[in-house]
Short mmCIF file of C-alpha atoms in Angstrom, two decimals:
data_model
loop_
_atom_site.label_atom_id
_atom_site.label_comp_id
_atom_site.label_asym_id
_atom_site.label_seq_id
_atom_site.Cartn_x
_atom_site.Cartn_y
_atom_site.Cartn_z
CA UNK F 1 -22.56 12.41 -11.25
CA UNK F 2 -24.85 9.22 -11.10
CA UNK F 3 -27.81 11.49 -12.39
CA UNK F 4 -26.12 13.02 -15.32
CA UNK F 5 -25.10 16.34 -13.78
CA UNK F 6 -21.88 17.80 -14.04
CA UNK F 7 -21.68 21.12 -13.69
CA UNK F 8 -23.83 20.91 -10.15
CA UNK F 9 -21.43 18.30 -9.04
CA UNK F 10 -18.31 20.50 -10.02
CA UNK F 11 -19.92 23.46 -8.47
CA UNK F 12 -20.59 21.35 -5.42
CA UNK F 13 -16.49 20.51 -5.17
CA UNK F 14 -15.75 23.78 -6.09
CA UNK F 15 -17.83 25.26 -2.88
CA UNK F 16 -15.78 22.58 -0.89
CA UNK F 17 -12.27 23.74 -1.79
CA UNK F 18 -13.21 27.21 -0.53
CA UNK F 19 -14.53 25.94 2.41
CA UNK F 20 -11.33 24.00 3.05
CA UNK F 21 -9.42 27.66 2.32
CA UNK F 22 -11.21 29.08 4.71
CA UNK F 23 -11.09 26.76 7.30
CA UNK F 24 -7.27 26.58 6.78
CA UNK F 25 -6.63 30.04 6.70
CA UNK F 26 -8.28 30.01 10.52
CA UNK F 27 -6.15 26.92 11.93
CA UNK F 28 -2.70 28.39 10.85
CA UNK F 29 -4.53 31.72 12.75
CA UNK F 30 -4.90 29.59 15.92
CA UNK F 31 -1.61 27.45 15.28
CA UNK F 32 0.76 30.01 15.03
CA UNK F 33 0.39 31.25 18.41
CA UNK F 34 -1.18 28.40 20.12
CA UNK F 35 2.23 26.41 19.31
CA UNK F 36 4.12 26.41 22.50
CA UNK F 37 1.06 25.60 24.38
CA UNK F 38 0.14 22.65 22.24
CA UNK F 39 3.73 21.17 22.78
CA UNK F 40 3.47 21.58 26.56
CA UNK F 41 -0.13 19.85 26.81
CA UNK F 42 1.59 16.69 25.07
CA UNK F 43 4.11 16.97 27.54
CA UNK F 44 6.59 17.06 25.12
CA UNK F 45 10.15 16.79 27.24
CA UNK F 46 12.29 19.49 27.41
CA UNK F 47 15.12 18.38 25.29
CA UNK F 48 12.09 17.62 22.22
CA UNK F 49 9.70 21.04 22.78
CA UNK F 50 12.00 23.28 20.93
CA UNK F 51 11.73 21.37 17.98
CA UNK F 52 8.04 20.45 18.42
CA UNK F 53 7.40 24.09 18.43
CA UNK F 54 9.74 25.32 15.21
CA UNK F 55 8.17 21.96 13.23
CA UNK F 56 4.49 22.85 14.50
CA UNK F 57 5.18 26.56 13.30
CA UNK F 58 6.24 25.96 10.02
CA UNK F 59 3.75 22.82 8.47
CA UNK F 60 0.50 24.69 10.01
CA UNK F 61 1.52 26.79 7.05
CA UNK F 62 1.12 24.10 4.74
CA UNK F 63 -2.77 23.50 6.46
CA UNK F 64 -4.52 25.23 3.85
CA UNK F 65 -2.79 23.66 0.83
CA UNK F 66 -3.38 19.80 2.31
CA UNK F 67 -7.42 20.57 2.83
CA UNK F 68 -7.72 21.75 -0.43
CA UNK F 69 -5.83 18.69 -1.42
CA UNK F 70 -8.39 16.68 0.76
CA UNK F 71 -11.35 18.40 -1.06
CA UNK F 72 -9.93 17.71 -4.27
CA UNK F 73 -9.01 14.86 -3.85
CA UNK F 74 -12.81 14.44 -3.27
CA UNK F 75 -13.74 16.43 -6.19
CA UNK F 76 -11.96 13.49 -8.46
CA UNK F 77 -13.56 10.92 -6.32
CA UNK F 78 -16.87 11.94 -7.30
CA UNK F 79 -16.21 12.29 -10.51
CA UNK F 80 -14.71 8.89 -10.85
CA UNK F 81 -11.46 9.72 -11.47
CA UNK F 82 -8.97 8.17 -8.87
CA UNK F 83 -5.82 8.15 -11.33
CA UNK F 84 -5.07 11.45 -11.22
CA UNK F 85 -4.70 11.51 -7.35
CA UNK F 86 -2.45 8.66 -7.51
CA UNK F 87 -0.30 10.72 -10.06
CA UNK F 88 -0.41 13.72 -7.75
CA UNK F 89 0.43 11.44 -4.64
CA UNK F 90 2.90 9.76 -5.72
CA UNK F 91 4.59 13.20 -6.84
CA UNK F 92 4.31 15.05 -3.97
CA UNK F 93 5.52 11.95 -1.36
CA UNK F 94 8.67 11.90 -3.69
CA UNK F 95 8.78 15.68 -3.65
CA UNK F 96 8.46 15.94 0.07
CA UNK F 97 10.71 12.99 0.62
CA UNK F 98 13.50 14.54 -2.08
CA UNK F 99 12.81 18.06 -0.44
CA UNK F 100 13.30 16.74 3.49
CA UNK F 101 16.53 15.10 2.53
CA UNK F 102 17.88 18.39 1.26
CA UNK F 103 16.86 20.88 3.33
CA UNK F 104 17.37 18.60 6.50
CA UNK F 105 20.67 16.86 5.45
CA UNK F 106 22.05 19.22 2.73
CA UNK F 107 20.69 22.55 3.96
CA UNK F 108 21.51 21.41 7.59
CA UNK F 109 18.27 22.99 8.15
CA UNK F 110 16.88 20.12 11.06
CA UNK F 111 13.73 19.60 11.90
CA UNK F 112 12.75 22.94 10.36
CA UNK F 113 13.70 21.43 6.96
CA UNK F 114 11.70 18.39 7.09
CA UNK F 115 8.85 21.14 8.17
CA UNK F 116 9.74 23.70 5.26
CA UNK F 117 9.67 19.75 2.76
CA UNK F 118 6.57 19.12 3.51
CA UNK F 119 4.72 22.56 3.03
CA UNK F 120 6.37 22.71 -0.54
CA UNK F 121 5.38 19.69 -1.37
CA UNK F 122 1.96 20.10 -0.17
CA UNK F 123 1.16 23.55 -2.05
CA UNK F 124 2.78 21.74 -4.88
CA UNK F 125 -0.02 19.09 -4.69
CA UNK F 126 -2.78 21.69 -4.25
CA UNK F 127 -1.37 24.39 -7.16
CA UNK F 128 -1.64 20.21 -9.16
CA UNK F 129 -5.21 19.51 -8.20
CA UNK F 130 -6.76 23.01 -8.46
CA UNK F 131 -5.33 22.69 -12.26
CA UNK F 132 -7.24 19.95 -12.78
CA UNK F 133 -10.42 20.81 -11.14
CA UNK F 134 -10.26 24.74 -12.53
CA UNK F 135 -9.71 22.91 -16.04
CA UNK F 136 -12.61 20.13 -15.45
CA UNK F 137 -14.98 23.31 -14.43
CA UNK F 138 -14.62 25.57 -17.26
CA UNK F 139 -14.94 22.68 -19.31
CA UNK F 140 -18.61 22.38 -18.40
CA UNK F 141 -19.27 25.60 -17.79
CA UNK F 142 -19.77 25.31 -13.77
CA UNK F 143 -18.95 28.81 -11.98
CA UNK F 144 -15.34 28.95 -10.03
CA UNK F 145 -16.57 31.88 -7.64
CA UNK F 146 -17.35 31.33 -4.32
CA UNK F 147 -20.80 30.97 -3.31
CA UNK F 148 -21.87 31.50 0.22
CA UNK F 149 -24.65 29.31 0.11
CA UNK F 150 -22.68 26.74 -1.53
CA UNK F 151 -20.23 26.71 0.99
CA UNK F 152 -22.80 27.19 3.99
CA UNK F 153 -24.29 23.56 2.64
CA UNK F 154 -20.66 22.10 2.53
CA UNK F 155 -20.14 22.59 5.96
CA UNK F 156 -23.66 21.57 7.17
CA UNK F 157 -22.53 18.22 5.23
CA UNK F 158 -19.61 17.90 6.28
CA UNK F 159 -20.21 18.47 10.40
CA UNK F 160 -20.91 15.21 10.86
CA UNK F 161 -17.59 13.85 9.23
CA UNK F 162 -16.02 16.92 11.19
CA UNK F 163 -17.12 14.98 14.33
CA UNK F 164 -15.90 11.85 13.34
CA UNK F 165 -12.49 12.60 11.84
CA UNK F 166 -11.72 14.76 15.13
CA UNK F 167 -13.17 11.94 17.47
CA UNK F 168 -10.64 9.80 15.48
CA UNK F 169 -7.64 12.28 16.04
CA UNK F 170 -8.45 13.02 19.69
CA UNK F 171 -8.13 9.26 20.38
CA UNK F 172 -4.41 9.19 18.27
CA UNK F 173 -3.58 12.79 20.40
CA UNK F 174 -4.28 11.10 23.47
CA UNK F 175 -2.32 8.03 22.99
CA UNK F 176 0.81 9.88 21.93
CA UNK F 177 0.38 12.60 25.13
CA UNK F 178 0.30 9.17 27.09
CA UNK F 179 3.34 7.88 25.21
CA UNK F 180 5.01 11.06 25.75
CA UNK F 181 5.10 11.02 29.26
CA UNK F 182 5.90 7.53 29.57
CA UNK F 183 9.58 8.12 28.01
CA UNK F 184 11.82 8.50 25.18
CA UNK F 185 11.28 4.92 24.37
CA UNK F 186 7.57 4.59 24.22
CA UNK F 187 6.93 8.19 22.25
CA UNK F 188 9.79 7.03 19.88
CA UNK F 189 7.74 3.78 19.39
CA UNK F 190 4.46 4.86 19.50
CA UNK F 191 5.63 7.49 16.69
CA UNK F 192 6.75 3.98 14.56
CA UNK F 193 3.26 2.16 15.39
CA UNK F 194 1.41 5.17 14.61
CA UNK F 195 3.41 5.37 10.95
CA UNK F 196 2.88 2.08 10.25
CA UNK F 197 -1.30 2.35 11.25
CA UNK F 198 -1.44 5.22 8.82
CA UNK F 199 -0.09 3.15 6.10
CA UNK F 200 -2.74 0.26 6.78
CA UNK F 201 -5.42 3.03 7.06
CA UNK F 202 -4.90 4.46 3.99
CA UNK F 203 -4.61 0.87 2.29
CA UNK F 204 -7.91 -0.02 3.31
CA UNK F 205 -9.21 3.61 2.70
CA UNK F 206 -8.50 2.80 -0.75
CA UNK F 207 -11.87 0.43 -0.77
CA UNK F 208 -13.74 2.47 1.19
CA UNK F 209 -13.10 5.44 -1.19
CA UNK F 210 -14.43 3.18 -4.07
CA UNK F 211 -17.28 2.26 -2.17
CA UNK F 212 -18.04 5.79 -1.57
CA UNK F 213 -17.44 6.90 -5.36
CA UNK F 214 -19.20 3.39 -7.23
CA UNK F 215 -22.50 3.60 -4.85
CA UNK F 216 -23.25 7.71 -5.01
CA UNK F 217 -23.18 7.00 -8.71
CA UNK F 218 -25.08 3.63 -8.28
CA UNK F 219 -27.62 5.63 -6.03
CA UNK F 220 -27.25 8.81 -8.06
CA UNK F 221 -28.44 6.91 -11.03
CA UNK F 222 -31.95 5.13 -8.94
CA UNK F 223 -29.95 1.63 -8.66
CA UNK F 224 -30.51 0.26 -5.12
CA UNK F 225 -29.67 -3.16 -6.31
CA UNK F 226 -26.75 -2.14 -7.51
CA UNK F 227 -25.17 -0.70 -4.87
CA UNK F 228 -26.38 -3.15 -2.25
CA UNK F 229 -24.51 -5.78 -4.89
CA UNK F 230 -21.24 -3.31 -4.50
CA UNK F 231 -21.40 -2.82 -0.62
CA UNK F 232 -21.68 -6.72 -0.33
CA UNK F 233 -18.38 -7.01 -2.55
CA UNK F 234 -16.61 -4.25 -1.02
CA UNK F 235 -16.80 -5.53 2.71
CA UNK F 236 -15.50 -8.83 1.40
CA UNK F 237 -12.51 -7.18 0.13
CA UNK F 238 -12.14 -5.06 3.29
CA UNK F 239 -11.92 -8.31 5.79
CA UNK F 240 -9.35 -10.40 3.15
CA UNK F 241 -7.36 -6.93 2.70
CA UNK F 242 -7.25 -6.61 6.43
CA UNK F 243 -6.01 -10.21 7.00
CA UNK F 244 -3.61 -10.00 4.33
CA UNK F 245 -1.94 -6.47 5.67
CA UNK F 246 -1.97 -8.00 9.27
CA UNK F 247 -0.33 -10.79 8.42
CA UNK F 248 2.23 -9.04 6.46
CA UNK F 249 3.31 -6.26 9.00
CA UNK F 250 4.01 -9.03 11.58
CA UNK F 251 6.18 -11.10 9.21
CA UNK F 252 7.72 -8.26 7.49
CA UNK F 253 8.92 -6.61 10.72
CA UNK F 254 12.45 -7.91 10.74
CA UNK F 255 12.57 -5.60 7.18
CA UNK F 256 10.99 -2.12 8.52
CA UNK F 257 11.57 -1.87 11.50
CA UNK F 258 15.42 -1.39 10.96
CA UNK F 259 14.47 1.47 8.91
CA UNK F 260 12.80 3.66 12.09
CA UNK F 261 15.42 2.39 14.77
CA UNK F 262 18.15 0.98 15.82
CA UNK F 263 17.77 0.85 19.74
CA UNK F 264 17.29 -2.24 21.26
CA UNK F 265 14.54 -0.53 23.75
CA UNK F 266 12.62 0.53 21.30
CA UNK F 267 12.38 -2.19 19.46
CA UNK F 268 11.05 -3.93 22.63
CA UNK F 269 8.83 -1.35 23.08
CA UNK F 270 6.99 -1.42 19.89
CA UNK F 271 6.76 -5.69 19.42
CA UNK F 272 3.26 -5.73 21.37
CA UNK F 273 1.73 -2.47 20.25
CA UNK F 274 2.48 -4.28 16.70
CA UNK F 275 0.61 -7.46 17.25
CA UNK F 276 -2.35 -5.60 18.28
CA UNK F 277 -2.48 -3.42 15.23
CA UNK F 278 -2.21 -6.64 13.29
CA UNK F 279 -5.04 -8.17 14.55
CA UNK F 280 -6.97 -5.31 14.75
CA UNK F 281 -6.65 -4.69 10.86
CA UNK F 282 -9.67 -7.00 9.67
CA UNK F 283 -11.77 -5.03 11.86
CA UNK F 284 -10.74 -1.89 10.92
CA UNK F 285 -11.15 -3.33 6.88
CA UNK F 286 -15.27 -3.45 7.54
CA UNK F 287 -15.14 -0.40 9.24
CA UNK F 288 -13.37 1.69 7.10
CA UNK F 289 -15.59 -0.04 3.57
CA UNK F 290 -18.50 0.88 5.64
CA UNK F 291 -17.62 4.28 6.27
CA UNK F 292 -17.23 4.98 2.68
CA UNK F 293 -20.34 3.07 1.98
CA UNK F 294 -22.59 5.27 4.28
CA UNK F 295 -20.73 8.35 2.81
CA UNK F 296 -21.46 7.51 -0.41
CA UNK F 297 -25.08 6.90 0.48
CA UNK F 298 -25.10 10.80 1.89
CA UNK F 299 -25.50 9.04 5.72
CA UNK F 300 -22.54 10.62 7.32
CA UNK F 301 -20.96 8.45 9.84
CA UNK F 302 -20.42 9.64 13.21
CA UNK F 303 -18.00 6.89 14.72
CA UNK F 304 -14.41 6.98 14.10
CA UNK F 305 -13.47 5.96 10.71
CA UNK F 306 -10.29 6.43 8.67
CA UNK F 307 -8.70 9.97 8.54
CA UNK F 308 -9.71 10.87 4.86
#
C-alpha cells in the first residue's frame, strides 16, 4: 500500500482469506469430535458439560466464517480502510445479539440458540467482508484464485503471530480450567472478568491496529521518520487510554456488574480479580500499541499480545 501497489497487496489478503478457510475447515474437523474431551479437560462440572458440549458443537461451525472475518478485517486494515469494519461490527454484534435473544428466549432453543446466533451472525459478517474485498479486487484487477505459493508465504508470516495469539489463549484456557474447578462461583466470575478484559483489549487494540496500518504505509513509502514520529504518538495514547479504561471499569462497576449477576457470591468473587485488571490496563495499553507497531514494521511479535 505505502509503495503504490495495489493489486500485490489485494492479492496478498486474498491468499490470507484462503488460508484462514483452510485452516477453519481443519479446526471444526478436530472440534467436532474432540468436543466432549475438551469439556472434560476444563473440568467442566457435571451439571454444565452437557451444555459445554452442544454450545462447543455448534459455534466451531461458525470457525471458518470468523477467520475469514479476521483476515479481512486485515485486508481493510492494510488498505486503510477501518470504517467499513466498524459498519460490519457493529451489524453483526446486533445481529448476533437480536439472533441469541430469539432463538434462546423465543425459540426456547438454550444454550444451543445462543450457539446457532452467533454462527449466523458470523457467516453474515464474512458473506459482508468477502463483498467488499471480491469488489476492491476486481476493481484493480488482482486475481481471486487461490495461489499455493501465496498462501504457503501467509502462513510462514503468520507462524510467529500463530505462536503468540495461542501463547495468549493458553494462558486465558488455563485460568478458566483453574476457575472451573474452584466452583460455580469463581467460573461464573472469572467468565464476567474475562468479558470485561476482552472489551478493554479490543479498546486498546483499536491503537495498536492504527499503528500497524499508519507505519506499514509510513515504512512502505521509505519514511523512517515518520513512523518513528507515529510509534512515539501511539504509545502515548496507549498509556492515557489504559488509565482512562482502568479507572472507568472500577467506578462504573456498580452499573455492569448488575447486568452479569445477581448473586451476592459472585459478586464477591469477582471485586479483586477487577482491581487487578484495572491496574493492569496501562500496561497492557504499551503492549498492545507495540504489538501493532512491530507488526506493522513486518517484525512479528512473539510475546502475548492482544487476540486480533
Amino acid at each position: 500500500m505505502g509503495a503504490g501497489d495495489l493489486p500485490a497487496a489485494i492479492r496478498q489478503g486474498m491468499d490470507g482469506i484462503w488460508l484462514a478457510l483452510l485452516l477453519g475447515a481443519a479446526v471444526v474437523a478436530l472440534t467436532l469430535p474432540a468436543a466432549p474431551w475438551l469439556v472434560d479437560v476444563f473440568g467442566a462440572s457435571h451439571t454444565a458439560a452437557p451444555h459445554a458440549v452442544t454450545y462447543l458443537r455448534i459455534s466451531s461451525l461458525g470457525i471458518p466464517a470468523m477467520l475469514v472475518v479476521l483476515a479481512a478485517t486485515g485486508v481493510l486494515r492494510g488498505l486503510q480502510d477501518t470504517r467499513t469494519p466498524l459498519y460490519v461490527a457493529i451489524g453483526g454484534f446486533a445481529a448476533n445479539g437480536a439472533l441469541n435473544l430469539g432463538l434462546v428466549y423465543g425459540a426456547g432453543l438454550g444454550v444451543a440458540g445462543s450457539a446457532w446466533g452467533t454462527v449466523v451472525a458470523q457467516c453474515g459478517m464474512a458473506a459482508a467482508y468477502l463483498t467488499v474485498v471480491v469488489r476492491g479486487a476486481r476493481r484493480h484487477g488482482a486475481s481471486l484464485r487461490p495461489d499455493a505459493t501465496g498462501i504457503r508465504a501467509s502462513a510462514r508470516a503468520g507462524v510467529p503471530l500463530l505462536v503468540r495469539t495461542l501463547s495468549l489463549r493458553a494462558v486465558l484456557m488455563i485460568a478458566t480450567a483453574v476457575a472451573a474447578r474452584l466452583g460455580d462461583a469463581e467460573v461464573a466470575a472469572h467468565q464476567i472478568i474475562l468479558s470485561l478484559w476482552s472489551l478493554m483489549a479490543f479498546a486498546l487494540d483499536a491503537i495498536a491496529i492504527a499503528g500497524q496500518a499508519i507505519i506499514g504505509r509510513y515504512l512502505g513509502a521509505d519514511d523512517p521518520r515518520g513512523a518513528r514520529q507515529v510509534c512515539h504518538r501511539m504509545v502515548q495514547w496507549g498509556v492515557v487510554s489504559g488509565v482512562v479504561l482502568g479507572v472507568l471499569l472500577v467506578l462504573a462497576r456498580p452499573l455492569f456488574v448488575p447486568l452479569f449477576t445477581g448473586d451476592t457470591v459472585v459478586r464477591d468473587t469477582l471485586f479483586p480479580a477487577l482491581l487487578v485488571v484495572a491496574v493492569s490496563q496501562p500496561i497492557a495499553g504499551v503492549v498492545f500499541v507495540l504489538d501493532g507497531v512491530l507488526m506493522g514494521a513486518g517484525t512479528a511479535p512473539i510475546w502475548p499480545g492482544p487476540c486480533c
